[in-house]
Amino acid sequence: MSETFNEQELLQFLAQKTKVDVKAIKLVLKHEQAFIDKAKANAKGEVDIDSDDIVDYVMSRPDVKLDELTVDTILNLEMDYLMEHGIVTDAD
């Protein structure tokens, strides 16, 4: 990692880019993390997660009031931010 993770900076970045309320963004990210935490690793210890599966999971949560395109945009921008700041190195 080339930089430390700054959650506030990430939230501000996402809010600025999407014009979505920070509380709604936090909710999307919370559900995204819950999905990732439940994902099973393969024999090599790797976890393969499809971004469409994350969007579907987040959209299935009753407290998420955003549309699918907005959720997808938030998650894609989050990945862009994390890659740009060296927090993740491979999004494949």
PDB file of N, CA and C in Angstrom:
ATOM      1  N   MET A   1       0.838  -1.192   0.000  1.00  0.00           N
ATOM      2  CA  MET A   1       0.000   0.000   0.000  1.00  0.00           C
ATOM      3  C   MET A   1       0.872   1.241   0.000  1.00  0.00           C
ATOM      4  N   SER A   2       0.557   2.127  -0.883  1.00  0.00           N
ATOM      5  CA  SER A   2       1.375   3.322  -0.950  1.00  0.00           C
ATOM      6  C   SER A   2       0.823   4.435  -0.068  1.00  0.00           C
ATOM      7  N   GLU A   3      -0.438   4.367   0.296  1.00  0.00           N
ATOM      8  CA  GLU A   3      -1.033   5.384   1.159  1.00  0.00           C
ATOM      9  C   GLU A   3      -1.905   4.704   2.203  1.00  0.00           C
ATOM     10  N   THR A   4      -2.127   5.404   3.285  1.00  0.00           N
ATOM     11  CA  THR A   4      -3.056   4.889   4.269  1.00  0.00           C
ATOM     12  C   THR A   4      -4.478   5.197   3.803  1.00  0.00           C
ATOM     13  N   PHE A   5      -5.381   4.338   4.197  1.00  0.00           N
ATOM     14  CA  PHE A   5      -6.780   4.491   3.813  1.00  0.00           C
ATOM     15  C   PHE A   5      -7.428   5.576   4.662  1.00  0.00           C
ATOM     16  N   ASN A   6      -8.082   6.518   4.013  1.00  0.00           N
ATOM     17  CA  ASN A   6      -8.772   7.600   4.698  1.00  0.00           C
ATOM     18  C   ASN A   6     -10.250   7.514   4.330  1.00  0.00           C
ATOM     19  N   GLU A   7     -11.047   6.957   5.243  1.00  0.00           N
ATOM     20  CA  GLU A   7     -12.465   6.740   4.958  1.00  0.00           C
ATOM     21  C   GLU A   7     -13.202   8.051   4.706  1.00  0.00           C
ATOM     22  N   GLN A   8     -12.900   9.073   5.475  1.00  0.00           N
ATOM     23  CA  GLN A   8     -13.576  10.363   5.285  1.00  0.00           C
ATOM     24  C   GLN A   8     -13.286  10.934   3.902  1.00  0.00           C
ATOM     25  N   GLU A   9     -12.047  10.824   3.487  1.00  0.00           N
ATOM     26  CA  GLU A   9     -11.676  11.325   2.164  1.00  0.00           C
ATOM     27  C   GLU A   9     -12.407  10.534   1.076  1.00  0.00           C
ATOM     28  N   LEU A  10     -12.479   9.216   1.251  1.00  0.00           N
ATOM     29  CA  LEU A  10     -13.200   8.374   0.295  1.00  0.00           C
ATOM     30  C   LEU A  10     -14.670   8.783   0.235  1.00  0.00           C
ATOM     31  N   LEU A  11     -15.303   8.952   1.384  1.00  0.00           N
ATOM     32  CA  LEU A  11     -16.720   9.336   1.424  1.00  0.00           C
ATOM     33  C   LEU A  11     -16.948  10.690   0.759  1.00  0.00           C
ATOM     34  N   GLN A  12     -16.059  11.637   1.021  1.00  0.00           N
ATOM     35  CA  GLN A  12     -16.185  12.958   0.385  1.00  0.00           C
ATOM     36  C   GLN A  12     -16.018  12.850  -1.130  1.00  0.00           C
ATOM     37  N   PHE A  13     -15.064  12.043  -1.567  1.00  0.00           N
ATOM     38  CA  PHE A  13     -14.828  11.826  -2.989  1.00  0.00           C
ATOM     39  C   PHE A  13     -16.084  11.238  -3.643  1.00  0.00           C
ATOM     40  N   LEU A  14     -16.647  10.204  -3.023  1.00  0.00           N
ATOM     41  CA  LEU A  14     -17.831   9.556  -3.583  1.00  0.00           C
ATOM     42  C   LEU A  14     -19.036  10.486  -3.591  1.00  0.00           C
ATOM     43  N   ALA A  15     -19.214  11.238  -2.518  1.00  0.00           N
ATOM     44  CA  ALA A  15     -20.337  12.169  -2.440  1.00  0.00           C
ATOM     45  C   ALA A  15     -20.210  13.257  -3.509  1.00  0.00           C
ATOM     46  N   GLN A  16     -19.007  13.756  -3.696  1.00  0.00           N
ATOM     47  CA  GLN A  16     -18.777  14.807  -4.693  1.00  0.00           C
ATOM     48  C   GLN A  16     -19.036  14.291  -6.105  1.00  0.00           C
ATOM     49  N   LYS A  17     -18.559  13.094  -6.397  1.00  0.00           N
ATOM     50  CA  LYS A  17     -18.697  12.528  -7.748  1.00  0.00           C
ATOM     51  C   LYS A  17     -20.131  12.090  -8.062  1.00  0.00           C
ATOM     52  N   THR A  18     -20.855  11.591  -7.058  1.00  0.00           N
ATOM     53  CA  THR A  18     -22.178  11.018  -7.309  1.00  0.00           C
ATOM     54  C   THR A  18     -23.321  11.940  -6.913  1.00  0.00           C
ATOM     55  N   LYS A  19     -23.036  12.949  -6.117  1.00  0.00           N
ATOM     56  CA  LYS A  19     -24.082  13.855  -5.581  1.00  0.00           C
ATOM     57  C   LYS A  19     -25.076  13.099  -4.702  1.00  0.00           C
ATOM     58  N   VAL A  20     -24.600  12.010  -4.074  1.00  0.00           N
ATOM     59  CA  VAL A  20     -25.418  11.188  -3.178  1.00  0.00           C
ATOM     60  C   VAL A  20     -25.040  11.526  -1.746  1.00  0.00           C
ATOM     61  N   ASP A  21     -26.015  11.491  -0.852  1.00  0.00           N
ATOM     62  CA  ASP A  21     -25.803  11.774   0.560  1.00  0.00           C
ATOM     63  C   ASP A  21     -24.799  10.784   1.167  1.00  0.00           C
ATOM     64  N   VAL A  22     -23.919  11.292   2.013  1.00  0.00           N
ATOM     65  CA  VAL A  22     -22.878  10.466   2.638  1.00  0.00           C
ATOM     66  C   VAL A  22     -23.490   9.300   3.413  1.00  0.00           C
ATOM     67  N   LYS A  23     -24.622   9.510   4.069  1.00  0.00           N
ATOM     68  CA  LYS A  23     -25.259   8.423   4.829  1.00  0.00           C
ATOM     69  C   LYS A  23     -25.645   7.276   3.901  1.00  0.00           C
ATOM     70  N   ALA A  24     -26.162   7.598   2.721  1.00  0.00           N
ATOM     71  CA  ALA A  24     -26.551   6.571   1.754  1.00  0.00           C
ATOM     72  C   ALA A  24     -25.308   5.844   1.235  1.00  0.00           C
ATOM     73  N   ILE A  25     -24.230   6.573   1.014  1.00  0.00           N
ATOM     74  CA  ILE A  25     -22.980   5.973   0.554  1.00  0.00           C
ATOM     75  C   ILE A  25     -22.428   5.024   1.622  1.00  0.00           C
ATOM     76  N   LYS A  26     -22.442   5.467   2.878  1.00  0.00           N
ATOM     77  CA  LYS A  26     -21.968   4.610   3.973  1.00  0.00           C
ATOM     78  C   LYS A  26     -22.756   3.315   4.033  1.00  0.00           C
ATOM     79  N   LEU A  27     -24.058   3.401   3.809  1.00  0.00           N
ATOM     80  CA  LEU A  27     -24.922   2.229   3.835  1.00  0.00           C
ATOM     81  C   LEU A  27     -24.538   1.255   2.711  1.00  0.00           C
ATOM     82  N   VAL A  28     -24.311   1.778   1.520  1.00  0.00           N
ATOM     83  CA  VAL A  28     -23.890   0.938   0.395  1.00  0.00           C
ATOM     84  C   VAL A  28     -22.567   0.252   0.724  1.00  0.00           C
ATOM     85  N   LEU A  29     -21.615   1.007   1.245  1.00  0.00           N
ATOM     86  CA  LEU A  29     -20.301   0.447   1.565  1.00  0.00           C
ATOM     87  C   LEU A  29     -20.383  -0.576   2.691  1.00  0.00           C
ATOM     88  N   LYS A  30     -21.283  -0.352   3.647  1.00  0.00           N
ATOM     89  CA  LYS A  30     -21.471  -1.303   4.750  1.00  0.00           C
ATOM     90  C   LYS A  30     -21.985  -2.643   4.210  1.00  0.00           C
ATOM     91  N   HIS A  31     -22.971  -2.576   3.326  1.00  0.00           N
ATOM     92  CA  HIS A  31     -23.520  -3.810   2.750  1.00  0.00           C
ATOM     93  C   HIS A  31     -22.502  -4.481   1.829  1.00  0.00           C
ATOM     94  N   GLU A  32     -21.727  -3.684   1.104  1.00  0.00           N
ATOM     95  CA  GLU A  32     -20.668  -4.239   0.266  1.00  0.00           C
ATOM     96  C   GLU A  32     -19.688  -5.026   1.131  1.00  0.00           C
ATOM     97  N   GLN A  33     -19.283  -4.455   2.254  1.00  0.00           N
ATOM     98  CA  GLN A  33     -18.331  -5.122   3.145  1.00  0.00           C
ATOM     99  C   GLN A  33     -18.922  -6.404   3.713  1.00  0.00           C
ATOM    100  N   ALA A  34     -20.203  -6.385   4.061  1.00  0.00           N
ATOM    101  CA  ALA A  34     -20.860  -7.593   4.579  1.00  0.00           C
ATOM    102  C   ALA A  34     -20.841  -8.698   3.527  1.00  0.00           C
ATOM    103  N   PHE A  35     -21.093  -8.338   2.271  1.00  0.00           N
ATOM    104  CA  PHE A  35     -21.054  -9.323   1.181  1.00  0.00           C
ATOM    105  C   PHE A  35     -19.654  -9.905   1.033  1.00  0.00           C
ATOM    106  N   ILE A  36     -18.652  -9.050   1.045  1.00  0.00           N
ATOM    107  CA  ILE A  36     -17.260  -9.488   0.902  1.00  0.00           C
ATOM    108  C   ILE A  36     -16.867 -10.392   2.069  1.00  0.00           C
ATOM    109  N   ASP A  37     -17.286 -10.014   3.276  1.00  0.00           N
ATOM    110  CA  ASP A  37     -16.953 -10.805   4.464  1.00  0.00           C
ATOM    111  C   ASP A  37     -17.548 -12.213   4.400  1.00  0.00           C
ATOM    112  N   LYS A  38     -18.684 -12.369   3.721  1.00  0.00           N
ATOM    113  CA  LYS A  38     -19.345 -13.675   3.619  1.00  0.00           C
ATOM    114  C   LYS A  38     -18.801 -14.524   2.470  1.00  0.00           C
ATOM    115  N   ALA A  39     -18.031 -13.908   1.577  1.00  0.00           N
ATOM    116  CA  ALA A  39     -17.527 -14.624   0.400  1.00  0.00           C
ATOM    117  C   ALA A  39     -16.560 -15.733   0.823  1.00  0.00           C
ATOM    118  N   LYS A  40     -16.643 -16.838   0.128  1.00  0.00           N
ATOM    119  CA  LYS A  40     -15.799 -18.000   0.429  1.00  0.00           C
ATOM    120  C   LYS A  40     -14.547 -17.995  -0.436  1.00  0.00           C
ATOM    121  N   ALA A  41     -13.434 -18.322   0.178  1.00  0.00           N
ATOM    122  CA  ALA A  41     -12.169 -18.412  -0.556  1.00  0.00           C
ATOM    123  C   ALA A  41     -12.084 -19.755  -1.265  1.00  0.00           C
ATOM    124  N   ASN A  42     -11.388 -19.759  -2.407  1.00  0.00           N
ATOM    125  CA  ASN A  42     -11.184 -21.014  -3.129  1.00  0.00           C
ATOM    126  C   ASN A  42      -9.998 -21.769  -2.519  1.00  0.00           C
ATOM    127  N   ALA A  43      -9.588 -22.851  -3.154  1.00  0.00           N
ATOM    128  CA  ALA A  43      -8.497 -23.689  -2.633  1.00  0.00           C
ATOM    129  C   ALA A  43      -7.182 -22.920  -2.498  1.00  0.00           C
ATOM    130  N   LYS A  44      -7.000 -21.906  -3.321  1.00  0.00           N
ATOM    131  CA  LYS A  44      -5.776 -21.095  -3.273  1.00  0.00           C
ATOM    132  C   LYS A  44      -5.875 -19.970  -2.236  1.00  0.00           C
ATOM    133  N   GLY A  45      -7.010 -19.883  -1.571  1.00  0.00           N
ATOM    134  CA  GLY A  45      -7.198 -18.822  -0.587  1.00  0.00           C
ATOM    135  C   GLY A  45      -7.646 -17.510  -1.198  1.00  0.00           C
ATOM    136  N   GLU A  46      -8.002 -17.536  -2.473  1.00  0.00           N
ATOM    137  CA  GLU A  46      -8.441 -16.327  -3.167  1.00  0.00           C
ATOM    138  C   GLU A  46      -9.960 -16.236  -3.144  1.00  0.00           C
ATOM    139  N   VAL A  47     -10.452 -15.012  -3.101  1.00  0.00           N
ATOM    140  CA  VAL A  47     -11.889 -14.786  -3.136  1.00  0.00           C
ATOM    141  C   VAL A  47     -12.211 -14.094  -4.452  1.00  0.00           C
ATOM    142  N   ASP A  48     -13.050 -14.752  -5.256  1.00  0.00           N
ATOM    143  CA  ASP A  48     -13.445 -14.190  -6.544  1.00  0.00           C
ATOM    144  C   ASP A  48     -14.846 -13.620  -6.402  1.00  0.00           C
ATOM    145  N   ILE A  49     -14.957 -12.298  -6.523  1.00  0.00           N
ATOM    146  CA  ILE A  49     -16.238 -11.635  -6.336  1.00  0.00           C
ATOM    147  C   ILE A  49     -16.590 -10.866  -7.603  1.00  0.00           C
ATOM    148  N   ASP A  50     -17.767 -11.128  -8.121  1.00  0.00           N
ATOM    149  CA  ASP A  50     -18.261 -10.423  -9.300  1.00  0.00           C
ATOM    150  C   ASP A  50     -18.950  -9.138  -8.836  1.00  0.00           C
ATOM    151  N   SER A  51     -18.610  -8.031  -9.474  1.00  0.00           N
ATOM    152  CA  SER A  51     -19.187  -6.749  -9.052  1.00  0.00           C
ATOM    153  C   SER A  51     -20.705  -6.731  -9.217  1.00  0.00           C
ATOM    154  N   ASP A  52     -21.224  -7.454 -10.216  1.00  0.00           N
ATOM    155  CA  ASP A  52     -22.680  -7.521 -10.383  1.00  0.00           C
ATOM    156  C   ASP A  52     -23.338  -8.211  -9.194  1.00  0.00           C
ATOM    157  N   ASP A  53     -22.653  -9.212  -8.638  1.00  0.00           N
ATOM    158  CA  ASP A  53     -23.189  -9.903  -7.460  1.00  0.00           C
ATOM    159  C   ASP A  53     -23.251  -8.965  -6.260  1.00  0.00           C
ATOM    160  N   ILE A  54     -22.252  -8.107  -6.119  1.00  0.00           N
ATOM    161  CA  ILE A  54     -22.259  -7.139  -5.014  1.00  0.00           C
ATOM    162  C   ILE A  54     -23.411  -6.158  -5.199  1.00  0.00           C
ATOM    163  N   VAL A  55     -23.579  -5.648  -6.410  1.00  0.00           N
ATOM    164  CA  VAL A  55     -24.671  -4.704  -6.680  1.00  0.00           C
ATOM    165  C   VAL A  55     -26.016  -5.369  -6.371  1.00  0.00           C
ATOM    166  N   ASP A  56     -26.196  -6.602  -6.835  1.00  0.00           N
ATOM    167  CA  ASP A  56     -27.453  -7.318  -6.571  1.00  0.00           C
ATOM    168  C   ASP A  56     -27.686  -7.475  -5.074  1.00  0.00           C
ATOM    169  N   TYR A  57     -26.627  -7.830  -4.346  1.00  0.00           N
ATOM    170  CA  TYR A  57     -26.745  -7.993  -2.895  1.00  0.00           C
ATOM    171  C   TYR A  57     -27.136  -6.673  -2.226  1.00  0.00           C
ATOM    172  N   VAL A  58     -26.438  -5.599  -2.575  1.00  0.00           N
ATOM    173  CA  VAL A  58     -26.727  -4.295  -1.975  1.00  0.00           C
ATOM    174  C   VAL A  58     -28.162  -3.879  -2.302  1.00  0.00           C
ATOM    175  N   MET A  59     -28.578  -4.091  -3.543  1.00  0.00           N
ATOM    176  CA  MET A  59     -29.939  -3.712  -3.958  1.00  0.00           C
ATOM    177  C   MET A  59     -31.003  -4.532  -3.229  1.00  0.00           C
ATOM    178  N   SER A  60     -30.642  -5.733  -2.785  1.00  0.00           N
ATOM    179  CA  SER A  60     -31.612  -6.589  -2.096  1.00  0.00           C
ATOM    180  C   SER A  60     -31.825  -6.189  -0.640  1.00  0.00           C
ATOM    181  N   ARG A  61     -30.983  -5.310  -0.126  1.00  0.00           N
ATOM    182  CA  ARG A  61     -31.126  -4.871   1.263  1.00  0.00           C
ATOM    183  C   ARG A  61     -32.303  -3.894   1.348  1.00  0.00           C
ATOM    184  N   PRO A  62     -33.216  -4.108   2.297  1.00  0.00           N
ATOM    185  CA  PRO A  62     -34.422  -3.265   2.368  1.00  0.00           C
ATOM    186  C   PRO A  62     -34.152  -1.799   2.734  1.00  0.00           C
ATOM    187  N   ASP A  63     -33.010  -1.512   3.360  1.00  0.00           N
ATOM    188  CA  ASP A  63     -32.737  -0.135   3.764  1.00  0.00           C
ATOM    189  C   ASP A  63     -32.043   0.687   2.672  1.00  0.00           C
ATOM    190  N   VAL A  64     -31.712   0.067   1.543  1.00  0.00           N
ATOM    191  CA  VAL A  64     -31.067   0.782   0.440  1.00  0.00           C
ATOM    192  C   VAL A  64     -32.159   1.335  -0.471  1.00  0.00           C
ATOM    193  N   LYS A  65     -32.192   2.650  -0.599  1.00  0.00           N
ATOM    194  CA  LYS A  65     -33.234   3.321  -1.377  1.00  0.00           C
ATOM    195  C   LYS A  65     -32.712   3.884  -2.696  1.00  0.00           C
ATOM    196  N   LEU A  66     -31.471   3.595  -3.029  1.00  0.00           N
ATOM    197  CA  LEU A  66     -30.877   4.098  -4.262  1.00  0.00           C
ATOM    198  C   LEU A  66     -31.211   3.171  -5.428  1.00  0.00           C
ATOM    199  N   ASP A  67     -31.110   3.697  -6.650  1.00  0.00           N
ATOM    200  CA  ASP A  67     -31.336   2.846  -7.812  1.00  0.00           C
ATOM    201  C   ASP A  67     -30.059   2.062  -8.134  1.00  0.00           C
ATOM    202  N   GLU A  68     -30.206   1.054  -8.973  1.00  0.00           N
ATOM    203  CA  GLU A  68     -29.098   0.148  -9.280  1.00  0.00           C
ATOM    204  C   GLU A  68     -27.913   0.863  -9.926  1.00  0.00           C
ATOM    205  N   LEU A  69     -28.190   1.780 -10.832  1.00  0.00           N
ATOM    206  CA  LEU A  69     -27.108   2.505 -11.499  1.00  0.00           C
ATOM    207  C   LEU A  69     -26.293   3.323 -10.496  1.00  0.00           C
ATOM    208  N   THR A  70     -26.961   3.941  -9.537  1.00  0.00           N
ATOM    209  CA  THR A  70     -26.263   4.736  -8.523  1.00  0.00           C
ATOM    210  C   THR A  70     -25.394   3.851  -7.644  1.00  0.00           C
ATOM    211  N   VAL A  71     -25.918   2.714  -7.220  1.00  0.00           N
ATOM    212  CA  VAL A  71     -25.139   1.774  -6.403  1.00  0.00           C
ATOM    213  C   VAL A  71     -23.914   1.303  -7.185  1.00  0.00           C
ATOM    214  N   ASP A  72     -24.116   0.934  -8.445  1.00  0.00           N
ATOM    215  CA  ASP A  72     -23.017   0.483  -9.297  1.00  0.00           C
ATOM    216  C   ASP A  72     -21.970   1.584  -9.461  1.00  0.00           C
ATOM    217  N   THR A  73     -22.419   2.806  -9.652  1.00  0.00           N
ATOM    218  CA  THR A  73     -21.503   3.940  -9.803  1.00  0.00           C
ATOM    219  C   THR A  73     -20.687   4.157  -8.534  1.00  0.00           C
ATOM    220  N   ILE A  74     -21.329   4.096  -7.373  1.00  0.00           N
ATOM    221  CA  ILE A  74     -20.623   4.260  -6.091  1.00  0.00           C
ATOM    222  C   ILE A  74     -19.536   3.197  -5.957  1.00  0.00           C
ATOM    223  N   LEU A  75     -19.877   1.951  -6.240  1.00  0.00           N
ATOM    224  CA  LEU A  75     -18.913   0.852  -6.086  1.00  0.00           C
ATOM    225  C   LEU A  75     -17.763   0.963  -7.090  1.00  0.00           C
ATOM    226  N   ASN A  76     -18.073   1.360  -8.323  1.00  0.00           N
ATOM    227  CA  ASN A  76     -17.010   1.536  -9.324  1.00  0.00           C
ATOM    228  C   ASN A  76     -16.084   2.690  -8.955  1.00  0.00           C
ATOM    229  N   LEU A  77     -16.658   3.791  -8.499  1.00  0.00           N
ATOM    230  CA  LEU A  77     -15.830   4.925  -8.083  1.00  0.00           C
ATOM    231  C   LEU A  77     -14.995   4.587  -6.854  1.00  0.00           C
ATOM    232  N   GLU A  78     -15.555   3.794  -5.952  1.00  0.00           N
ATOM    233  CA  GLU A  78     -14.791   3.361  -4.780  1.00  0.00           C
ATOM    234  C   GLU A  78     -13.567   2.570  -5.235  1.00  0.00           C
ATOM    235  N   MET A  79     -13.750   1.643  -6.175  1.00  0.00           N
ATOM    236  CA  MET A  79     -12.634   0.842  -6.670  1.00  0.00           C
ATOM    237  C   MET A  79     -11.601   1.734  -7.356  1.00  0.00           C
ATOM    238  N   ASP A  80     -12.069   2.692  -8.154  1.00  0.00           N
ATOM    239  CA  ASP A  80     -11.147   3.635  -8.806  1.00  0.00           C
ATOM    240  C   ASP A  80     -10.312   4.378  -7.767  1.00  0.00           C
ATOM    241  N   TYR A  81     -10.974   4.847  -6.719  1.00  0.00           N
ATOM    242  CA  TYR A  81     -10.295   5.583  -5.648  1.00  0.00           C
ATOM    243  C   TYR A  81      -9.250   4.699  -4.972  1.00  0.00           C
ATOM    244  N   LEU A  82      -9.647   3.468  -4.635  1.00  0.00           N
ATOM    245  CA  LEU A  82      -8.743   2.563  -3.930  1.00  0.00           C
ATOM    246  C   LEU A  82      -7.540   2.189  -4.792  1.00  0.00           C
ATOM    247  N   MET A  83      -7.764   2.011  -6.081  1.00  0.00           N
ATOM    248  CA  MET A  83      -6.651   1.690  -6.976  1.00  0.00           C
ATOM    249  C   MET A  83      -5.734   2.906  -7.159  1.00  0.00           C
ATOM    250  N   GLU A  84      -6.341   4.067  -7.339  1.00  0.00           N
ATOM    251  CA  GLU A  84      -5.558   5.299  -7.528  1.00  0.00           C
ATOM    252  C   GLU A  84      -4.658   5.598  -6.334  1.00  0.00           C
ATOM    253  N   HIS A  85      -5.136   5.238  -5.150  1.00  0.00           N
ATOM    254  CA  HIS A  85      -4.369   5.503  -3.922  1.00  0.00           C
ATOM    255  C   HIS A  85      -3.520   4.311  -3.485  1.00  0.00           C
ATOM    256  N   GLY A  86      -3.441   3.292  -4.342  1.00  0.00           N
ATOM    257  CA  GLY A  86      -2.574   2.159  -4.053  1.00  0.00           C
ATOM    258  C   GLY A  86      -3.062   1.247  -2.944  1.00  0.00           C
ATOM    259  N   ILE A  87      -4.327   1.329  -2.608  1.00  0.00           N
ATOM    260  CA  ILE A  87      -4.874   0.519  -1.524  1.00  0.00           C
ATOM    261  C   ILE A  87      -5.214  -0.881  -2.037  1.00  0.00           C
ATOM    262  N   VAL A  88      -5.677  -0.961  -3.270  1.00  0.00           N
ATOM    263  CA  VAL A  88      -5.822  -2.241  -3.964  1.00  0.00           C
ATOM    264  C   VAL A  88      -5.013  -2.143  -5.250  1.00  0.00           C
ATOM    265  N   THR A  89      -4.474  -3.269  -5.683  1.00  0.00           N
ATOM    266  CA  THR A  89      -3.614  -3.227  -6.849  1.00  0.00           C
ATOM    267  C   THR A  89      -4.161  -3.972  -8.039  1.00  0.00           C
ATOM    268  N   ASP A  90      -5.150  -4.845  -7.832  1.00  0.00           N
ATOM    269  CA  ASP A  90      -5.689  -5.601  -8.951  1.00  0.00           C
ATOM    270  C   ASP A  90      -7.182  -5.781  -8.782  1.00  0.00           C
ATOM    271  N   ALA A  91      -7.951  -5.250  -9.708  1.00  0.00           N
ATOM    272  CA  ALA A  91      -9.413  -5.324  -9.602  1.00  0.00           C
ATOM    273  C   ALA A  91      -9.982  -6.490 -10.376  1.00  0.00           C
ATOM    274  N   ASP A  92      -9.140  -7.365 -10.920  1.00  0.00           N
ATOM    275  CA  ASP A  92      -9.651  -8.485 -11.728  1.00  0.00           C
ATOM    276  C   ASP A  92     -10.306  -9.529 -10.865  1.00  0.00           C
TER     277      ASP A  92
END
